[in-house]
Short mmCIF file of C-alpha atoms in Angstrom, two decimals:
data_model
loop_
_atom_site.label_atom_id
_atom_site.label_comp_id
_atom_site.label_asym_id
_atom_site.label_seq_id
_atom_site.Cartn_x
_atom_site.Cartn_y
_atom_site.Cartn_z
CA MET A 1 -23.72 -17.19 -4.69
CA LYS A 2 -23.59 -14.86 -1.83
CA VAL A 3 -20.52 -12.64 -1.40
CA THR A 4 -19.00 -14.64 1.42
CA GLU A 5 -19.64 -17.84 -0.40
CA ALA A 6 -18.02 -16.47 -3.57
CA LYS A 7 -14.99 -15.18 -1.49
CA GLU A 8 -14.50 -18.64 0.04
CA TRP A 9 -14.85 -20.44 -3.32
CA LEU A 10 -12.18 -18.03 -4.97
CA LEU A 11 -9.68 -18.46 -2.16
CA ALA A 12 -10.03 -22.23 -2.30
CA GLU A 13 -9.57 -22.22 -6.05
CA ALA A 14 -6.55 -20.01 -5.76
CA ALA A 15 -4.91 -22.26 -3.29
CA LYS A 16 -5.33 -25.22 -5.78
CA ARG A 17 -3.77 -23.07 -8.39
CA GLY A 18 -0.82 -22.11 -6.19
CA VAL A 19 -1.31 -18.38 -6.33
CA ASP A 20 -1.96 -15.78 -3.62
CA LEU A 21 -5.31 -14.08 -3.95
CA GLU A 22 -6.98 -11.03 -2.40
CA VAL A 23 -10.87 -10.86 -2.91
CA LEU A 24 -12.50 -7.58 -2.37
CA SER A 25 -16.27 -7.01 -2.65
CA THR A 26 -17.60 -3.46 -2.65
CA SER A 27 -21.19 -2.32 -2.96
CA ASP A 28 -22.64 1.19 -3.29
CA ARG A 29 -26.33 1.93 -2.96
CA ASN A 30 -27.24 5.50 -3.92
CA LEU A 31 -30.48 7.53 -3.48
CA ARG A 32 -31.11 11.01 -4.92
CA LEU A 33 -34.38 13.00 -4.33
CA GLU A 34 -35.23 16.41 -5.68
CA THR A 35 -38.43 18.52 -5.10
CA ARG A 36 -40.08 21.29 -7.07
CA GLY A 37 -42.81 23.32 -5.39
CA GLY A 38 -42.77 20.89 -2.49
CA GLU A 39 -43.47 17.83 -4.74
CA ALA A 40 -41.10 15.00 -5.88
CA SER A 41 -39.45 16.04 -9.24
CA ASP A 42 -36.76 13.56 -9.48
CA VAL A 43 -36.22 10.18 -7.73
CA HIS A 44 -33.14 8.21 -8.61
CA SER A 45 -31.88 4.91 -7.02
CA SER A 46 -28.97 2.70 -8.09
CA THR A 47 -26.76 -0.03 -6.81
CA ARG A 48 -23.40 -1.02 -8.05
CA SER A 49 -21.56 -4.10 -6.62
CA GLY A 50 -19.08 -6.70 -7.65
CA ILE A 51 -16.06 -8.65 -6.65
CA GLY A 52 -12.47 -7.63 -7.56
CA LEU A 53 -9.59 -10.07 -7.59
CA ARG A 54 -5.85 -9.24 -7.01
CA VAL A 55 -3.64 -12.18 -7.78
CA VAL A 56 0.01 -12.21 -6.94
CA ASP A 57 2.10 -15.04 -8.61
CA GLY A 58 5.94 -14.97 -8.67
CA GLY A 59 6.09 -11.33 -7.73
CA ARG A 60 3.69 -10.33 -10.47
CA THR A 61 0.23 -8.71 -9.97
CA GLY A 62 -2.83 -9.24 -11.96
CA TYR A 63 -6.41 -7.72 -11.47
CA ALA A 64 -9.85 -8.85 -12.71
CA SER A 65 -13.45 -8.27 -11.58
CA THR A 66 -16.94 -9.49 -12.06
CA GLU A 67 -20.39 -8.28 -11.14
CA GLU A 68 -21.89 -11.82 -11.63
CA LEU A 69 -21.28 -14.28 -8.84
CA SER A 70 -21.97 -17.61 -10.67
CA GLU A 71 -19.31 -20.26 -10.44
CA ASP A 72 -18.56 -19.86 -14.18
CA ALA A 73 -18.19 -16.03 -13.77
CA LEU A 74 -15.93 -16.42 -10.77
CA ALA A 75 -13.71 -18.99 -12.54
CA TRP A 76 -13.38 -16.67 -15.52
CA ALA A 77 -12.35 -13.75 -13.29
CA LEU A 78 -9.74 -15.96 -11.54
CA ASP A 79 -8.32 -17.18 -14.86
CA GLU A 80 -8.31 -13.55 -16.13
CA ALA A 81 -6.43 -12.25 -13.07
CA ILE A 82 -3.84 -15.03 -13.22
CA GLU A 83 -3.27 -14.37 -16.97
CA ASN A 84 -2.93 -10.66 -16.37
CA ALA A 85 -0.39 -11.29 -13.67
CA SER A 86 1.66 -13.47 -16.13
CA LEU A 87 1.79 -10.47 -18.53
CA THR A 88 3.36 -8.05 -16.06
CA PRO A 89 7.01 -7.87 -15.06
CA ALA A 90 8.11 -9.36 -11.69
CA ASN A 91 8.71 -6.64 -9.16
CA GLY A 92 8.62 -8.43 -5.72
CA ALA A 93 4.96 -7.83 -5.30
CA ALA A 94 3.26 -9.69 -2.32
CA LEU A 95 0.01 -9.44 -0.51
CA PRO A 96 0.11 -8.09 3.09
CA ALA A 97 -0.26 -10.58 5.92
CA GLY A 98 -3.35 -10.18 8.04
CA GLY A 99 -5.84 -11.87 10.26
CA PRO A 100 -9.56 -11.84 11.29
CA LEU A 101 -10.92 -8.31 11.26
CA GLY A 102 -14.59 -8.95 12.28
CA ARG A 103 -17.63 -7.34 10.84
CA VAL A 104 -18.15 -3.67 11.78
CA ASP A 105 -21.31 -1.66 11.28
CA LEU A 106 -20.56 2.05 11.24
CA LEU A 107 -24.02 3.04 9.93
CA GLY A 108 -26.59 1.16 12.07
CA GLU A 109 -30.09 2.60 11.46
CA GLY A 110 -28.70 5.85 10.17
CA LEU A 111 -30.56 5.79 6.87
CA SER A 112 -33.66 4.10 8.16
CA ALA A 113 -36.14 6.91 7.58
CA THR A 114 -39.11 6.54 5.20
CA MET A 115 -39.06 7.84 1.54
CA GLU A 116 -41.68 10.35 2.55
CA GLU A 117 -39.53 11.74 5.43
CA LYS A 118 -36.56 12.08 3.10
CA LEU A 119 -38.66 13.85 0.41
CA GLY A 120 -40.05 16.05 3.24
CA SER A 121 -36.42 17.14 4.15
CA ALA A 122 -35.78 18.13 0.49
CA ALA A 123 -39.02 20.07 0.36
CA GLU A 124 -38.25 21.91 3.58
CA LEU A 125 -34.88 22.82 2.22
CA GLU A 126 -36.52 24.14 -0.87
CA ALA A 127 -39.31 26.04 1.04
CA THR A 128 -36.75 27.87 3.30
CA LEU A 129 -34.68 28.95 0.39
CA THR A 130 -37.58 30.07 -1.85
CA ALA A 131 -39.09 32.18 1.04
CA ASP A 132 -36.08 34.59 0.80
CA PRO A 133 -37.12 37.48 -1.55
CA ARG A 134 -33.49 37.68 -3.00
CA LEU A 135 -33.79 34.15 -4.45
CA GLN A 136 -33.95 34.54 -8.21
CA ALA A 137 -33.65 30.80 -9.17
CA MET A 138 -33.61 27.46 -7.53
CA GLN A 139 -31.11 25.40 -9.48
CA PHE A 140 -31.56 22.29 -7.36
CA GLY A 141 -32.42 21.20 -3.85
CA ARG A 142 -31.48 17.61 -3.09
CA TYR A 143 -31.45 14.82 -0.50
CA MET A 144 -28.90 12.20 -1.20
CA GLU A 145 -27.67 9.07 0.52
CA THR A 146 -25.07 6.39 0.05
CA GLU A 147 -24.62 3.09 1.78
CA GLN A 148 -21.41 1.35 1.34
CA ARG A 149 -20.43 -2.22 2.07
CA LEU A 150 -16.95 -3.80 1.97
CA GLU A 151 -15.90 -7.42 2.34
CA ILE A 152 -12.32 -8.73 2.02
CA GLY A 153 -10.43 -11.89 2.32
CA SER A 154 -7.05 -13.13 1.22
CA SER A 155 -4.70 -16.07 1.15
CA LYS A 156 -2.68 -14.32 3.78
CA GLY A 157 -5.34 -14.61 6.43
CA VAL A 158 -7.12 -11.28 5.99
CA ASP A 159 -10.90 -11.61 6.64
CA GLY A 160 -13.39 -8.96 7.43
CA GLY A 161 -15.95 -6.46 6.38
CA TYR A 162 -17.64 -3.24 7.28
CA ARG A 163 -20.80 -1.10 6.42
CA ALA A 164 -20.88 2.74 6.36
CA GLY A 165 -23.05 5.42 4.92
CA VAL A 166 -23.77 9.21 4.52
CA ALA A 167 -26.76 11.41 4.14
CA VAL A 168 -26.54 14.77 2.39
CA LEU A 169 -28.51 17.91 1.78
CA MET A 170 -27.46 20.03 -1.04
CA ALA A 171 -28.67 23.17 -2.88
CA GLY A 172 -27.71 25.29 -5.76
CA ILE A 173 -29.21 28.81 -6.06
CA VAL A 174 -29.10 32.09 -7.78
CA MET A 175 -29.68 35.31 -5.77
CA ARG A 176 -30.29 38.84 -6.89
CA GLU A 177 -30.18 42.21 -5.11
CA GLY A 178 -30.60 45.19 -7.36
CA GLU A 179 -28.38 44.61 -10.34
CA SER A 180 -26.07 42.26 -8.49
CA VAL A 181 -26.58 38.50 -9.16
CA LYS A 182 -24.65 35.76 -7.59
CA GLN A 183 -24.90 31.97 -7.70
CA GLY A 184 -23.40 29.13 -5.61
CA TYR A 185 -24.09 25.95 -3.83
CA ASN A 186 -23.76 24.46 -0.44
CA LEU A 187 -23.87 20.91 1.01
CA HIS A 188 -24.16 19.41 4.49
CA ALA A 189 -23.32 15.82 5.17
CA GLU A 190 -23.77 13.59 8.10
CA GLY A 191 -23.52 9.94 9.05
CA GLY A 192 -27.25 9.56 9.34
CA TYR A 193 -30.52 11.09 7.99
CA HIS A 194 -31.80 12.23 11.46
CA GLN A 195 -28.75 14.43 12.00
CA LEU A 196 -29.61 16.63 9.08
CA GLU A 197 -31.25 19.96 9.58
CA PRO A 198 -32.87 21.23 6.36
CA GLY A 199 -33.78 24.68 7.69
CA ARG A 200 -30.23 25.30 8.94
CA THR A 201 -28.66 24.12 5.62
CA ALA A 202 -30.91 26.43 3.80
CA LEU A 203 -30.02 29.44 5.91
CA GLU A 204 -26.28 28.59 5.60
CA THR A 205 -26.70 28.45 1.85
CA LEU A 206 -28.47 31.83 1.75
CA ASP A 207 -25.77 33.34 3.82
CA LYS A 208 -22.87 31.72 1.88
CA VAL A 209 -24.21 33.08 -1.53
CA GLY A 210 -26.00 36.28 -0.18
CA ARG A 211 -22.92 37.66 1.47
CA HIS A 212 -21.43 38.31 -2.00
CA LEU A 213 -24.26 40.36 -3.36
CA GLY A 214 -23.21 43.89 -4.12
CA ALA A 215 -19.57 42.95 -4.57
CA ARG A 216 -17.16 45.48 -5.99
CA PRO A 217 -14.08 44.83 -8.05
CA LEU A 218 -10.88 44.38 -5.96
CA GLU A 219 -8.07 46.64 -6.81
CA SER A 220 -4.68 45.14 -7.57
CA GLY A 221 -2.15 45.10 -4.88
CA ARG A 222 -0.60 43.15 -1.92
CA ARG A 223 -2.76 42.47 1.12
CA ARG A 224 -3.04 40.26 4.21
CA ALA A 225 -4.93 37.21 3.22
CA VAL A 226 -7.14 34.84 5.17
CA PHE A 227 -8.32 31.61 3.58
CA GLU A 228 -11.64 30.42 4.83
CA PRO A 229 -11.86 26.78 6.06
CA GLU A 230 -13.52 25.45 2.91
CA VAL A 231 -10.80 27.07 0.80
CA VAL A 232 -8.21 25.59 3.01
CA GLY A 233 -9.87 22.17 2.33
CA VAL A 234 -9.30 22.62 -1.33
CA LEU A 235 -5.62 23.49 -0.72
CA LEU A 236 -5.30 20.43 1.56
CA GLN A 237 -6.74 18.19 -1.15
CA LEU A 238 -4.00 19.52 -3.55
CA LEU A 239 -1.34 18.82 -0.81
CA ALA A 240 -2.70 15.18 -0.31
CA PHE A 241 -1.37 14.48 -3.84
CA SER A 242 2.25 15.11 -2.63
CA LEU A 243 1.58 13.30 0.53
CA SER A 244 0.50 10.12 -1.26
CA GLY A 245 2.90 7.25 -1.38
CA LYS A 246 1.70 6.46 -4.85
CA ALA A 247 2.91 9.94 -6.05
CA LEU A 248 6.14 9.36 -4.14
CA ALA A 249 6.69 5.98 -5.64
CA GLU A 250 6.10 7.41 -9.11
CA GLY A 251 8.51 10.34 -8.61
CA LYS A 252 5.74 12.88 -8.76
CA SER A 253 5.80 14.14 -5.11
CA LYS A 254 7.30 17.65 -4.51
CA LEU A 255 7.99 16.34 -1.03
CA GLU A 256 10.25 13.51 -2.03
CA GLY A 257 13.39 13.35 0.19
CA LYS A 258 11.96 15.72 2.75
CA LEU A 259 11.01 13.38 5.61
CA GLY A 260 12.18 15.01 8.77
CA GLN A 261 12.55 18.30 7.15
CA ARG A 262 10.46 21.54 7.68
CA VAL A 263 7.98 21.87 4.73
CA ALA A 264 5.53 24.31 6.36
CA SER A 265 5.08 26.84 9.10
CA PRO A 266 5.54 25.58 12.66
CA LEU A 267 1.91 26.39 13.08
CA ILE A 268 0.79 23.59 10.72
CA THR A 269 0.12 20.13 11.97
CA ILE A 270 -1.72 17.83 9.57
CA VAL A 271 -3.01 14.26 10.47
CA ASP A 272 -5.14 11.68 8.73
CA ASP A 273 -7.45 9.90 11.18
CA PRO A 274 -9.63 6.95 10.03
CA THR A 275 -10.57 6.14 13.67
CA LEU A 276 -12.28 9.46 14.44
CA PRO A 277 -15.68 8.63 15.90
CA GLY A 278 -18.67 9.72 13.79
CA ALA A 279 -16.46 11.12 10.88
CA LEU A 280 -17.60 10.24 7.41
CA GLY A 281 -14.19 8.89 6.30
CA SER A 282 -13.71 6.59 9.28
CA ARG A 283 -13.16 2.94 8.73
CA PRO A 284 -11.98 -0.01 10.74
CA PHE A 285 -9.30 -0.99 8.08
CA ASP A 286 -8.34 -0.14 4.54
CA SER A 287 -8.86 -1.84 1.22
CA GLU A 288 -6.13 -4.38 1.89
CA GLY A 289 -7.28 -5.21 5.41
CA THR A 290 -4.59 -3.20 7.16
CA ALA A 291 -5.99 -1.92 10.51
CA SER A 292 -6.70 1.81 10.66
CA ARG A 293 -4.69 4.08 12.93
CA ARG A 294 -4.16 7.81 13.39
CA LEU A 295 -1.18 9.10 11.29
CA THR A 296 0.65 12.35 11.73
CA LEU A 297 1.75 13.64 8.29
CA VAL A 298 3.05 17.11 9.19
CA GLU A 299 4.01 17.97 12.85
CA GLU A 300 4.59 21.59 13.51
CA GLY A 301 5.74 22.16 10.02
CA VAL A 302 7.96 18.99 9.82
CA LEU A 303 7.15 16.20 7.33
CA ARG A 304 6.66 13.07 9.36
CA SER A 305 5.06 10.55 6.95
CA PHE A 306 3.54 9.82 3.64
CA MET A 307 0.32 7.83 3.25
CA HIS A 308 1.07 4.29 1.91
CA ASN A 309 -0.58 0.97 0.86
CA SER A 310 1.54 -2.19 0.98
CA GLU A 311 2.73 -1.72 -2.60
CA THR A 312 3.93 1.91 -2.38
CA ALA A 313 5.50 1.07 1.07
CA ARG A 314 7.51 -1.78 -0.56
CA ARG A 315 8.55 0.49 -3.47
CA THR A 316 9.69 3.28 -1.30
CA GLY A 317 11.03 1.33 1.63
CA GLN A 318 8.70 3.09 3.96
CA PRO A 319 6.06 1.69 6.47
CA ASN A 320 2.58 0.73 5.26
CA THR A 321 0.23 3.25 6.87
CA GLY A 322 -2.95 1.61 6.05
CA HIS A 323 -4.20 3.89 3.33
CA ALA A 324 -4.97 1.47 0.51
CA SER A 325 -7.94 2.51 -1.55
CA ARG A 326 -9.76 0.56 -4.31
CA THR A 327 -13.15 -0.67 -5.40
CA TYR A 328 -14.00 -4.09 -6.87
CA ALA A 329 -13.34 -2.54 -10.37
CA SER A 330 -10.22 -0.57 -9.79
CA THR A 331 -6.56 -1.25 -9.08
CA LEU A 332 -4.75 -0.35 -5.84
CA GLY A 333 -4.44 3.25 -4.91
CA VAL A 334 -3.85 5.59 -1.93
CA LYS A 335 -6.42 7.78 -0.37
CA PRO A 336 -6.77 9.73 2.88
CA SER A 337 -9.66 8.96 5.22
CA ASN A 338 -10.37 11.99 7.43
CA LEU A 339 -7.71 14.63 6.69
CA LEU A 340 -7.34 17.10 9.50
CA LEU A 341 -5.46 20.41 9.86
CA LEU A 342 -5.36 20.92 13.55
CA PRO A 343 -6.63 24.27 15.01
CA GLY A 344 -4.43 27.09 16.17
CA GLN A 345 -4.73 30.07 18.51
CA GLY A 346 -7.01 32.08 16.28
CA ILE A 347 -6.81 35.02 13.73
CA ASP A 348 -7.39 38.54 14.52
CA GLY A 349 -9.60 40.91 12.53
CA ALA A 350 -7.04 43.12 11.02
CA ASP A 351 -7.45 44.61 7.49
CA GLY A 352 -7.16 42.23 4.61
CA VAL A 353 -9.08 39.92 2.31
CA LEU A 354 -11.00 36.96 3.44
CA ILE A 355 -10.85 34.45 0.50
CA THR A 356 -14.11 32.64 0.46
CA ASP A 357 -14.16 30.90 -3.04
CA LEU A 358 -11.72 29.63 -5.46
CA MET A 359 -12.97 29.07 -9.07
CA GLY A 360 -11.49 26.79 -11.74
CA VAL A 361 -9.18 24.94 -9.46
CA HIS A 362 -9.32 21.83 -11.65
CA ALA A 363 -7.62 23.80 -14.52
CA GLY A 364 -5.75 26.40 -12.50
CA ALA A 365 -3.89 24.28 -9.95
CA ASN A 366 -0.99 21.91 -10.59
CA PRO A 367 -0.77 19.33 -7.76
CA ILE A 368 2.73 18.21 -8.79
CA SER A 369 4.41 21.74 -8.77
CA GLY A 370 1.97 23.24 -6.30
CA ASP A 371 1.47 26.22 -8.54
CA VAL A 372 -1.93 27.71 -8.16
CA SER A 373 -3.49 30.51 -10.44
CA VAL A 374 -7.28 30.98 -10.06
CA GLN A 375 -10.08 33.46 -9.90
CA ALA A 376 -11.51 34.06 -6.53
CA MET A 377 -14.21 35.89 -4.42
CA GLY A 378 -14.00 37.22 -0.93
CA LEU A 379 -14.65 39.93 1.71
CA GLU A 380 -12.34 42.81 2.11
CA SER A 381 -12.02 44.57 5.53
CA VAL A 382 -10.67 48.11 5.54
CA GLY A 383 -10.69 50.38 8.68
CA GLY A 384 -13.43 48.27 10.45
CA GLU A 385 -15.66 48.11 7.37
CA THR A 386 -16.14 44.83 5.48
CA PHE A 387 -17.62 44.49 1.95
CA PRO A 388 -17.75 41.83 -0.70
CA VAL A 389 -15.26 41.90 -3.49
CA ASP A 390 -14.84 39.87 -6.74
CA ASP A 391 -13.22 40.08 -10.17
CA PHE A 392 -9.81 39.17 -8.92
CA ALA A 393 -7.16 36.51 -9.29
CA ILE A 394 -4.58 35.06 -6.90
CA SER A 395 -1.46 33.25 -7.83
CA PHE A 396 1.02 31.37 -5.45
CA ASN A 397 2.90 28.28 -4.93
CA LEU A 398 1.27 25.96 -2.38
CA PHE A 399 4.45 24.74 -0.81
CA GLU A 400 5.78 28.29 -0.45
CA LEU A 401 2.35 29.55 0.91
CA LEU A 402 2.32 26.93 3.69
CA GLN A 403 5.79 28.08 4.77
CA ARG A 404 4.41 31.66 5.21
CA VAL A 405 1.44 30.87 7.29
CA SER A 406 1.30 33.41 10.21
CA ALA A 407 -1.74 32.36 12.01
CA VAL A 408 -4.16 29.35 12.23
CA GLY A 409 -7.85 29.81 13.21
CA THR A 410 -10.01 27.99 15.63
CA ASP A 411 -13.03 27.76 13.25
CA LEU A 412 -12.78 24.07 12.37
CA THR A 413 -15.09 23.24 9.38
CA TRP A 414 -15.73 19.98 7.41
CA SER A 415 -15.66 20.08 3.62
CA TYR A 416 -16.42 17.28 1.18
CA GLY A 417 -15.96 18.68 -2.30
CA PHE A 418 -13.21 16.29 -3.58
CA GLY A 419 -14.31 12.96 -2.17
CA SER A 420 -12.47 12.66 1.17
CA PRO A 421 -13.72 14.46 4.18
CA ILE A 422 -11.40 17.29 5.27
CA GLN A 423 -11.67 19.30 8.49
CA ALA A 424 -9.68 22.55 8.62
CA PRO A 425 -9.66 26.04 10.20
CA SER A 426 -8.89 29.44 8.49
CA LEU A 427 -5.23 30.17 7.65
CA CYS A 428 -3.64 33.60 7.44
CA VAL A 429 -0.80 34.77 5.29
CA GLU A 430 0.47 38.34 5.95
CA ASP A 431 1.32 39.22 2.36
CA LEU A 432 -0.31 37.95 -0.83
CA SER A 433 -0.57 39.47 -4.35
CA PHE A 434 -4.08 40.18 -5.68
CA ALA A 435 -4.63 40.89 -9.38
CA GLY A 436 -7.90 42.99 -9.82
CA GLY A 437 -10.04 43.17 -12.80
#
């Protein structure tokens, strides 16, 4: 069967069985191209798709999925979901009501270039990078793309689908200047192949890694700190955990009980906007079919909302904000779309340290407590002179740090390192402890 036929068949069977059913089909087509010496060295293509079922019966929820769309496979999946629901305790679960959502194409012809053109972009990226005499090793140069399709229907009237995609150029390099060696990576993502600029991405990569050549150890002490936009993106991803209705419902959010209270500097306003035109996290509705809308999470330092799906909204007694996230093979979760920290009035160039990289965040940051202790790299400014510094560590509590933000930059930058697109400017804190090597 086709996906739409399978969806209709499952909903009809669920009605006969007297259970509520949500049918979610997701499909991901991925392409990765790498070049060496201007020639293709790795070409990898894959597709993963299937149908996920969420049954609600008597306030109980059960999940099942199948990648095969035969009638026998669909019948097995429905039986499995119903049985799984019978094994869970009743907790008042219910599917959200909805209606027709239409079919939305956010990608269009965005990935329609030929394989030769895409390989050519990867080759141009490599050629520009290797032309720099400071390049010691080319770890990888890649073109990647993903096309995503989502189709949803439910016993409560939800019916719709959309298509989206992303094109990415990414490089990892090692650079040397004298005895100084530094390595790093950079990526640039767009909603279509023709928006990519291989030469520009290469130059940005060289600048990002090359500016740290000749770095000197940073002496221990307290200094003014400016967090570069990509570093702020990492911090926002940590904060997103506590802004999640799932963490709130599970008693893991540090922000529990603080709606309407000040949780950050008045300079901080954070929104999530799935309706932002052209942004990579935009979508017409979430994974339950709840229509997308712009949501203010923190307004001038005051906590205004958490991100919720229908389940976390029910468990916490708060509104459903349309942030349900799941694939056909997963259970219901919560995820931001386009997480935005709004720009401020700018940051002056006073003495201090510009923090450009955090290392080991996965091990050195606790999203529940907000405690962060990591190695870092940066650029120190003293008396009008700026030079690279490394071999230092910084430790702080994220929630306390946000309270002490003294300035917000205008240099909005997108980052994509943790799965959800984040746009943020630089942030300044007047006093931070640095532990030198």
